[in-house]
Amino acid sequence: MDHMKRTLNFSQLSEENTKKLRNELLDELRISSIENLSNELFHEIFDYLDGIDIYLAFSNLNHRFQQLLTSSSILYKIELIHKSSKEIFMLIYEQNKHKIYSINFQIPVYINQLLTSFIIDSSFNHLQSLVIEDIQPDKLISFLITLKSLPQLFLLDIRTMHVMGDLNNIYRLIFALPTLKYNKLYLYGNECSIPIPMTATRKLFSTIEYLHIAHYYTFDELSALISYTPKLRHLNLSHINQDNSDVETMLPINLDNLTYISMYTNNINFDEFEIFIENIYSKLKTLYVTLLYQDITFLHAYRWEQLILRYLSQLEKFSLKYYEHKYSIYSGERNQFVSPFWIERKLTFNVEINEYNILYL
């Protein structure tokens, strides 16, 4: 009996040892498999990861990964989205700032404190993209001044709920950034004037090619702004123009590179929109227009046909979204955008009518 017990205990012990050994071997195999991955593959993997997560996961593994993370071919995308990421960033940024590709500041509670803790200057020589959420006006001005020293800044995206009383100075500093290609300024509910000079001199021309104006504007202010961007390709107007905006005060402007306009508004009729298009001399290929309970003339296909023939001869893509709560004024009429004019140009429209709106796409 004792012999049987000893045999059973020995068998259990052997099974436990076997499981333990198997698990250890599997762990070693997993590690070995990761080790066998090439540096090039790790470069691709790191492209999908936050720079702080990369640092936490790989910096203390072994000598190989330490060497990999310090190599010049690895650039970090930093996402500052919570307090802990901010604290870790402050610990590691000094020795890694020359390897930072992008920074996304999305911690409004700490953003202004963070920007006083370090300076983004020319030592961030690979920094190409900056996204900043809810920065205070005084911090924004000083922040923009330092950005001029960045040799590769490509994208600048600023969003804030604070009232910006000096958009003139803000845009002057943005336009002075020497390598900037994409700029978005999103001001939540911010209504203020932009007293920028109406015509730009060659010395003040901006390198911006993609401009997203996400705040209220008047048409003369819009004309002044885009006069500083002769290389402009894409123009996105995602906020409503102001009620007191007079499109007839808008000066004509040549934008030879402009091929794309997206516009949202509810303070303009078709005649005014036509003047807007007339005043922008371009080779427009894409036009997206979204209108909220505005002039029903926007649904008259003939007016669009005349506008396209006169000023938009190179148009390839056209989207019209028209939201009208009083849709009954147009009820019973057929879709006008099915004539040979539209079919030949392959500009197709889907019509959706319900109790809230009419939608042409």
Coordinates of C-alpha atoms in Angstrom, one line a residue, residues 81-335:
I81 CA -3.8 61.5 -23.2
H82 CA -3.7 61.0 -19.5
K83 CA -1.7 62.1 -16.4
S84 CA 0.6 59.0 -16.3
S85 CA 1.6 59.5 -20.0
K86 CA 2.5 63.1 -19.2
E87 CA 4.6 62.1 -16.2
I88 CA 6.5 59.4 -18.2
F89 CA 7.0 61.8 -21.1
M90 CA 8.6 64.4 -18.8
L91 CA 11.1 61.7 -17.6
I92 CA 12.2 60.5 -21.0
Y93 CA 11.8 63.4 -23.5
E94 CA 15.1 65.1 -22.8
Q95 CA 17.2 62.2 -24.1
N96 CA 14.7 61.3 -26.9
K97 CA 13.5 64.7 -28.2
H98 CA 15.6 64.4 -31.4
K99 CA 13.7 61.1 -32.1
I100 CA 10.1 62.4 -31.7
Y101 CA 8.1 62.4 -34.9
S102 CA 4.7 63.7 -33.5
I103 CA 3.1 64.9 -30.3
N104 CA -0.6 64.8 -29.6
F105 CA -1.5 66.9 -26.6
Q106 CA -4.9 65.8 -25.5
I107 CA -4.9 66.4 -21.7
P108 CA -6.6 69.8 -21.3
V109 CA -6.2 69.8 -17.5
Y110 CA -2.4 69.6 -17.9
I111 CA -1.7 71.1 -21.3
N112 CA -0.9 74.6 -20.2
Q113 CA 1.2 73.3 -17.2
L114 CA 3.0 70.9 -19.6
L115 CA 3.9 73.6 -22.1
T116 CA 5.6 75.6 -19.3
S117 CA 7.7 72.6 -18.3
F118 CA 9.6 72.3 -21.5
I119 CA 10.3 74.2 -24.7
I120 CA 9.8 72.7 -28.2
D121 CA 12.7 74.2 -30.1
S122 CA 15.2 73.2 -32.9
S123 CA 16.5 70.3 -30.8
F124 CA 13.2 68.5 -31.8
N125 CA 14.7 68.2 -35.3
H126 CA 12.5 65.3 -36.5
L127 CA 9.2 66.7 -35.1
Q128 CA 6.7 66.8 -38.0
S129 CA 3.2 66.8 -36.5
L130 CA 1.6 68.6 -33.5
V131 CA -1.9 68.3 -32.3
I132 CA -2.8 70.6 -29.3
E133 CA -6.1 70.5 -27.4
D134 CA -7.5 73.4 -25.4
I135 CA -4.5 75.6 -25.0
Q136 CA -4.9 79.0 -23.4
P137 CA -4.5 82.1 -25.6
D138 CA -1.3 83.5 -23.9
K139 CA 0.3 80.1 -24.0
L140 CA -0.6 79.6 -27.7
I141 CA 1.2 82.8 -28.8
S142 CA 4.4 82.0 -27.0
F143 CA 4.1 78.4 -28.2
L144 CA 3.8 79.4 -31.8
I145 CA 6.8 81.6 -31.6
T146 CA 9.0 78.7 -30.6
L147 CA 7.7 76.5 -33.4
K148 CA 9.4 78.6 -36.1
S149 CA 12.7 77.0 -35.2
L150 CA 11.5 73.5 -36.1
P151 CA 13.1 72.4 -39.3
Q152 CA 10.5 69.8 -40.4
L153 CA 7.1 70.7 -38.9
F154 CA 4.6 69.6 -41.5
L155 CA 1.2 69.5 -39.6
L156 CA -0.2 71.8 -37.0
D157 CA -3.7 71.1 -35.5
I158 CA -4.9 73.5 -32.8
R159 CA -8.3 73.0 -31.0
T160 CA -9.5 75.1 -28.1
M161 CA -12.6 76.3 -26.3
H162 CA -10.9 79.4 -25.0
V163 CA -11.8 82.7 -26.6
M164 CA -9.0 83.8 -29.0
G165 CA -9.1 87.6 -29.1
D166 CA -6.1 88.0 -31.4
L167 CA -6.5 85.7 -34.4
N168 CA -4.5 88.2 -36.5
N169 CA -1.4 87.5 -34.5
I170 CA -2.1 83.8 -34.4
Y171 CA -2.4 83.5 -38.1
R172 CA 0.7 85.6 -38.7
L173 CA 2.7 83.2 -36.6
I174 CA 1.2 80.2 -38.3
F175 CA 1.9 81.6 -41.7
A176 CA 5.5 82.3 -40.7
L177 CA 6.2 78.6 -40.0
P178 CA 8.7 77.7 -42.7
T179 CA 7.9 74.1 -43.5
L180 CA 4.2 73.9 -42.6
K181 CA 1.9 72.1 -45.2
Y182 CA -1.3 71.4 -43.2
N183 CA -3.0 73.7 -40.7
K184 CA -6.2 73.4 -38.8
L185 CA -7.5 76.0 -36.3
Y186 CA -10.6 74.8 -34.5
L187 CA -12.2 77.4 -32.2
Y188 CA -15.3 76.0 -30.5
G189 CA -18.0 78.8 -30.7
N190 CA -15.4 81.5 -31.0
E191 CA -16.6 84.6 -32.8
C192 CA -13.9 87.2 -33.3
S193 CA -12.5 89.3 -36.1
I194 CA -9.3 88.7 -38.0
P195 CA -7.9 92.1 -38.8
I196 CA -5.2 90.7 -41.1
P197 CA -4.0 92.9 -44.0
M198 CA -6.1 92.3 -47.1
T199 CA -3.1 91.5 -49.4
A200 CA 0.0 89.5 -48.6
T201 CA 3.5 90.4 -49.7
R202 CA 5.7 87.8 -51.2
K203 CA 7.9 87.8 -48.0
L204 CA 4.8 86.7 -46.0
F205 CA 3.6 83.9 -48.3
S206 CA 2.9 80.7 -46.4
T207 CA 4.0 77.1 -47.5
I208 CA 0.5 75.8 -46.4
E209 CA -1.2 73.5 -48.9
Y210 CA -4.0 72.1 -46.7
L211 CA -6.0 74.8 -44.8
H212 CA -8.8 73.9 -42.5
I213 CA -10.6 77.0 -41.1
A214 CA -12.8 75.7 -38.3
H215 CA -14.1 78.9 -36.8
Y216 CA -16.4 81.8 -37.8
Y217 CA -15.2 84.1 -40.5
T218 CA -16.4 86.8 -42.9
F219 CA -15.7 86.5 -46.6
D220 CA -13.4 89.4 -46.7
E221 CA -11.4 87.8 -43.8
L222 CA -11.4 84.5 -45.8
S223 CA -10.1 86.3 -48.9
A224 CA -7.3 87.9 -46.8
L225 CA -6.3 84.6 -45.2
I226 CA -6.1 82.6 -48.4
S227 CA -4.1 85.4 -50.1
Y228 CA -1.2 84.3 -47.9
T229 CA -1.4 80.7 -49.2
P230 CA -0.5 80.7 -52.9
K231 CA 0.3 77.0 -52.7
L232 CA -3.1 76.0 -51.3
R233 CA -4.5 72.7 -52.7
H234 CA -7.3 71.9 -50.2
L235 CA -9.6 74.4 -48.5
N236 CA -12.0 73.1 -45.8
L237 CA -14.5 75.6 -44.3
S238 CA -16.2 73.6 -41.6
H239 CA -17.8 76.5 -39.7
I240 CA -20.6 78.8 -40.6
N241 CA -19.7 82.2 -42.0
Q242 CA -20.8 85.1 -39.8
D243 CA -24.2 86.7 -40.3
N244 CA -22.7 90.1 -41.1
S245 CA -20.4 88.6 -43.8
D246 CA -20.8 90.3 -47.1
V247 CA -19.4 88.2 -49.9
E248 CA -19.4 91.2 -52.3
T249 CA -16.5 92.6 -50.3
M250 CA -14.4 89.6 -51.1
L251 CA -11.5 90.4 -53.3
P252 CA -10.8 88.1 -56.3
I253 CA -7.8 85.8 -55.8
N254 CA -5.7 83.4 -58.0
L255 CA -5.1 80.0 -56.5
D256 CA -3.7 78.0 -59.3
N257 CA -3.0 74.9 -57.2
L258 CA -6.4 74.7 -55.5
T259 CA -8.3 71.6 -56.5
Y260 CA -10.5 70.9 -53.5
I261 CA -13.1 72.9 -51.5
S262 CA -15.4 71.7 -48.7
M263 CA -17.8 74.2 -47.3
Y264 CA -20.5 74.2 -44.6
T265 CA -22.7 77.2 -44.0
N266 CA -26.2 78.4 -43.3
N267 CA -25.7 82.1 -43.9
I268 CA -25.5 82.4 -47.6
N269 CA -27.9 82.2 -50.6
F270 CA -27.1 80.9 -54.0
D271 CA -26.3 84.3 -55.5
E272 CA -23.8 84.9 -52.8
F273 CA -22.3 81.4 -53.2
E274 CA -21.9 82.1 -56.9
I275 CA -20.0 85.3 -56.2
F276 CA -17.7 83.3 -53.8
I277 CA -16.9 80.8 -56.5
E278 CA -16.4 83.5 -59.1
N279 CA -13.8 85.3 -56.9
I280 CA -11.6 82.2 -56.6
Y281 CA -9.7 81.6 -59.8
S282 CA -8.7 77.9 -59.6
K283 CA -8.7 74.5 -61.3
L284 CA -11.2 73.0 -58.8
K285 CA -11.8 69.3 -59.2
T286 CA -13.7 68.5 -56.0
L287 CA -16.5 70.5 -54.4
Y288 CA -18.4 69.5 -51.3
V289 CA -21.2 71.9 -50.1
T290 CA -23.3 71.4 -47.0
L291 CA -26.1 73.9 -46.3
L292 CA -28.5 74.1 -43.4
Y293 CA -32.1 75.3 -44.1
Q294 CA -31.0 77.9 -46.6
D295 CA -31.9 79.2 -50.1
I296 CA -34.0 76.5 -51.9
T297 CA -32.3 77.7 -55.1
F298 CA -29.4 75.4 -54.2
L299 CA -31.7 72.6 -55.3
H300 CA -32.2 74.1 -58.8
A301 CA -30.0 72.0 -61.1
Y302 CA -30.0 74.6 -63.9
R303 CA -28.2 77.1 -61.6
W304 CA -25.5 74.6 -60.8
E305 CA -25.1 73.7 -64.5
Q306 CA -24.5 77.4 -65.4
L307 CA -22.1 77.8 -62.5
I308 CA -20.1 74.7 -63.4
L309 CA -20.0 75.6 -67.1
R310 CA -18.7 79.1 -66.4
Y311 CA -16.3 78.6 -63.5
L312 CA -15.8 74.9 -62.7
S313 CA -15.1 73.3 -66.0
Q314 CA -12.6 70.9 -64.5
L315 CA -14.9 69.7 -61.7
E316 CA -14.8 65.9 -61.3
K317 CA -16.5 65.3 -57.9
F318 CA -19.5 67.2 -56.6
S319 CA -21.5 66.6 -53.4
L320 CA -24.4 68.8 -52.3
K321 CA -26.0 68.2 -48.9
Y322 CA -29.1 70.4 -48.3
Y323 CA -30.9 70.2 -45.0
E324 CA -34.3 71.9 -45.1
H325 CA -36.8 71.6 -42.2
K326 CA -39.6 73.2 -44.4
Y327 CA -39.2 70.6 -47.1
S328 CA -42.8 71.0 -48.2
I329 CA -41.8 74.0 -50.4
Y330 CA -40.0 71.5 -52.6
S331 CA -42.3 68.5 -52.3
G332 CA -43.7 66.9 -55.4
E333 CA -40.8 68.0 -57.6
R334 CA -38.6 65.5 -59.4
N335 CA -34.9 65.2 -58.8

